[in-house]
Amino acid sequence: MLRSMLRIRRFEEKAIEVFSEGLMGGVLHTYIGEEAVAVGVCSNLRVDDYVAGTHRGHGHCLAKGAPSDRMLAELMGRKTGLNKGKGGSMHTIDFSKGILGSNGIVGSGIPIVVGAALSAKMRGTDQVAVAFFGDGATNRGSFHEGLNLAALWDLPAIFVCEDNKWAISVPKRRSTKLEDLSVRASSYGMPGVSVDGSDILAVHQAAAAVVARARRGEGPTLLVCDTPRARGHEEGDPQDYRPKDDLEAAKRRDPIEGLKTYMLGAGMLTGDEFEAVDKAIVQEIMEAERFARQSPFPRPEEALDDLFAEVH
Amino acid sequence: MREINYQQALNEALKEEMARDERVFVLGEDIGLIGGNFGITRGLLEEFGSERVLDTPISEDGFVGASLGAAITGMRPVAEVMFSSFMGCCMEQIWNQISKIRYMSGGQVEVPLVIRTVNALGRSTAAQHNERPEAMFMHIPGLKIVTPATPYDAKGLLKASIRDPNPVIFFEQCFLYFTAKGHVPEEDYIVPLGKADVKRRGTDVTIVSYSAMVYKALEAAELLSARGVEAEVVDLRTLSPLDRETLLESVKATGKVVIAEDDCKFGGVGAEVTAIIMEEAFDYLDAPVLRVATRDVPTPFSKPLENHIMPTVDDIVAACGKVAGA
Ligand SMILES: Cc1ncc(C[n+]2csc(CCOP(=O)(O)OP(=O)(O)O)c2C)c(N)n1
C-alpha cells in the first residue's frame, strides 16, 4: 500500500512538472493528499472488479492497476496513451483493469457503477463495483438515484465519498447542512460508514469489510472518507478563497508520511528500505516519462476513428 | 402473411430478442406488471421473470446510467423512457457518458444499449408529454437514431438495434401503436440500421419523411397523383447514420424535394437533410427545397391550437404543388 500511494504521488509530481512545461493540454486535478482512499479501497479489489473514478482520477486508475507509462502518455495526448490520446487527464479509462472511466462530469460515474454491479449480479459473478466521488457530488441527482437503485436491488456496489470539504472554491458547509455525509446512506436503506481517509490502515480495514459484504451479496454501502485536499482544485489554482490554516492542516495530514511513520515506529520498515522503495518508483516514473515524451502524437485523421463499433 | 399492429410488432421484437440472447433485459418505469404505458413490454414479466424485466423507480438519470454500466460489462439492456419529453432527465448520461465512452476510451469498449422512447404529438397532452426531440440527439456524435413508421420496420429495426454493438435511441410514435397495421413475418428478420426505404415510387417530386409523417406523405402522394403529379416517398427510418445514398438518388431523379417532419422546423431534421441535398445534389435541383414542419412553439393543449401547429396533408400537397409547378 505504501508503494502504491508513493506511485500515485510520484506520478502526479511528474505530471505537474510536465504540465508546467506546457506539454499537457487542458487542466490537471491532482489527488495529492487523498491517496489513502484509492489505495485503501482498491487494495481490496480484484482485477475483474469495477471502479469508476472522478475528474481527480489518476489515483483511482493507478491503484486499480493502470500502467503509469501509458497513463502519462495519455495525459500528454500521445498515440500510445491508454485512450490513444482521446481521453486525457479527466477521462482515463482502462477496461482491461476494470476501470470504467475517470469522469469529467461530477457524480456521473455513480449510475454507471450501479449498472456494472447490476450486471455482475445478473451474470452471477461475485464481482463488485466501486464508485469514487467527492463531497460535492453527493448533492447531485445521480448520487441519490444511484444509491437508491443499488439499495433497492441489493447490488454489490460500494460508494466511496472522498470528503475533502471543498468543491472548487465552495466549502462543504455552504452546500449541505450535514457534517457527516454517511448519514445519507440511511435514507436509502443501506449502511453508511465514516472513516479517517488519511489513515490508510483505517480505510483499508473499513473497505475490506464493505467489499466483503458486497461480494457476499449483502448489498451496497456508502463509505465516507474524510480526506484533505493538499493542493488547489487544479494546478494553477491560487486558492485565494481558502483559509491558510486549512491548507496547512491538509498538508500536515499526509497519508504517506502517516504510514511511513507508523511503519518505522512499529519496526516494519527501515529508513533505508523506504528510500529503496521510493527510488524504484521514481525510476519507474522516469521511464514512464521517457516513454511518454518519446511517443508520437496520433495522426490527425485518427480523430475520426473509434466512434462506432462495427456491427458483427 | 398475417397483419399485426406497430405495438404488437415491437412487443414481438422484444420477446424474440430476449429469448434469443439471455444477455438482453428490459428496464424502465411501469414496464413489468402493466407492460409499460403502451403495452410494449406486455407479457415479458410472465415469460422472463423479474430478473430480466426490471421495474425501476422514477429515476431516468439513474436507470439510463445503470444501463450504460450494464452494457459495458457484458449485458444488453433495453431501457424504456416513458415519454421522449422525459429524456431531458437523463440527458447527462446520454450526452456525456453513453455517446462518448467508446470514443473517449480510444475504442476499448462496445456499448450495446438501446433506449426506447415515444413521441406523442396529437394527443392533447400539451407541452411536457409530446416532444419530438430526435434532432437534438442526431446532433450528438456516437448515437444511432432510429424512427420506424411501419410495423414491419418497427420489429426489424428494434431487433437490429438490440443486436447493434452501439448505443441506439429508438423513437416510437404513440399515434402509430394501434393505428398502423401491416404484414409482419413470423420468422426472424432484421431491418438494417442506416438504410432508408422508398415507400412509394414516383418521378415528379421526392417527399422525404420519417415516423408518423410518412403516412401523411403517402396520403399527400395519392392526392397529388390524382392531379397528375407522381411523388416518391422516402422514409428515412434511421436518422443517424443517415442514408445519403437513397436520399440523393431519389432527389437526383426527381429534381424536386419537400421534407415533411413532425418536429419544429428551426434547427430540425429537415434542416440537416436540406443541407445535405444542397451540398451534394444542388445541380440536380429544379426548385428550392421546401420544408413542412411543426411550428416553433411548445405544443399547446387545446385541440384547435394543437392542430394549428401541426403540418397537414394539405400542407404537404401545397408544398409539392409549389415545387412541382402543379
Ligand atoms: C455536473 C458538473 N457540474 C460542475 C462541474 C464543474 N466542477 C468540476 S470539479 C467540481 C467540484 C467537485 O467537487 P467534489 O465533488 O467535492 O470533488 P473534488 O474536486 O473536491 O474532488 C466542479 C463544480 C462538473 N465537472 N460537473
XYZ file of C-alpha atoms in Angstrom, chain B residues 9-117:
109
model
C -44.602 -5.770 -33.668
C -42.439 -4.060 -31.053
C -43.619 -6.443 -28.367
C -42.669 -9.409 -30.544
C -39.271 -7.953 -31.264
C -38.514 -7.684 -27.536
C -39.811 -11.181 -26.806
C -37.840 -12.749 -29.607
C -34.605 -10.973 -28.762
C -34.909 -11.832 -25.066
C -35.482 -15.462 -25.986
C -32.606 -15.420 -28.459
C -30.000 -13.822 -26.197
C -30.069 -14.141 -22.429
C -27.969 -11.001 -22.022
C -30.912 -8.918 -23.225
C -33.019 -7.433 -20.445
C -35.504 -4.589 -20.175
C -35.884 -1.904 -17.549
C -37.962 1.184 -17.052
C -40.962 2.617 -15.259
C -44.138 0.521 -15.140
C -42.829 -1.953 -17.684
C -43.432 -5.050 -15.568
C -46.898 -5.503 -14.133
C -48.720 -3.387 -16.705
C -46.300 -3.928 -19.566
C -45.487 -0.269 -19.982
C -47.737 2.703 -20.619
C -48.458 1.431 -24.122
C -48.104 -2.284 -23.579
C -44.874 -2.712 -25.490
C -43.367 -4.871 -22.747
C -46.617 -6.747 -22.029
C -46.138 -10.400 -21.198
C -42.391 -10.108 -20.726
C -42.584 -10.302 -16.942
C -44.590 -13.542 -17.105
C -42.270 -15.026 -19.694
C -38.856 -13.891 -18.463
C -39.348 -13.069 -14.791
C -38.459 -10.103 -12.644
C -34.746 -10.781 -13.035
C -34.873 -9.660 -16.659
C -37.829 -7.305 -16.568
C -36.942 -4.596 -14.088
C -39.492 -2.083 -12.933
C -37.444 0.933 -11.935
C -38.184 3.798 -9.612
C -38.769 7.154 -11.270
C -35.125 7.924 -11.854
C -34.232 8.315 -15.513
C -30.722 9.520 -14.763
C -30.197 6.501 -12.539
C -31.560 3.687 -14.667
C -30.319 5.008 -18.007
C -26.867 5.454 -16.461
C -27.130 1.973 -14.992
C -27.969 0.657 -18.454
C -24.670 2.029 -19.664
C -22.801 0.340 -16.813
C -24.524 -2.937 -17.626
C -23.894 -2.600 -21.368
C -20.148 -2.152 -20.989
C -19.847 -5.085 -18.616
C -21.461 -7.783 -20.683
C -25.223 -7.233 -20.773
C -27.570 -5.881 -23.459
C -30.050 -3.586 -21.742
C -33.116 -2.118 -23.391
C -34.276 0.837 -21.318
C -37.701 2.405 -21.726
C -38.114 6.129 -21.114
C -41.858 6.615 -20.774
C -42.153 9.724 -22.955
C -39.477 11.369 -25.035
C -40.024 14.619 -23.132
C -38.521 12.866 -20.112
C -35.294 12.290 -21.995
C -34.215 15.614 -20.506
C -33.946 13.871 -17.138
C -31.234 11.532 -18.410
C -29.665 13.825 -20.977
C -26.423 13.950 -19.000
C -25.945 10.199 -19.222
C -26.850 10.102 -22.917
C -24.896 13.125 -23.971
C -21.767 12.946 -21.851
C -21.465 9.277 -20.988
C -23.259 6.922 -23.367
C -22.370 8.667 -26.614
C -18.754 9.317 -25.642
C -17.409 6.388 -23.656
C -16.302 4.324 -26.640
C -14.654 7.239 -28.368
C -13.003 8.672 -25.268
C -11.576 5.303 -24.323
C -9.933 5.007 -27.730
C -12.324 2.305 -28.891
C -11.799 -0.029 -25.931
C -15.417 -0.886 -25.448
C -18.687 -1.667 -27.187
C -21.909 -0.112 -25.921
C -24.782 -2.446 -26.864
C -27.527 -0.323 -25.370
C -30.994 0.624 -26.601
C -33.109 3.404 -25.163
C -36.705 3.149 -26.356
C -38.942 6.136 -26.009
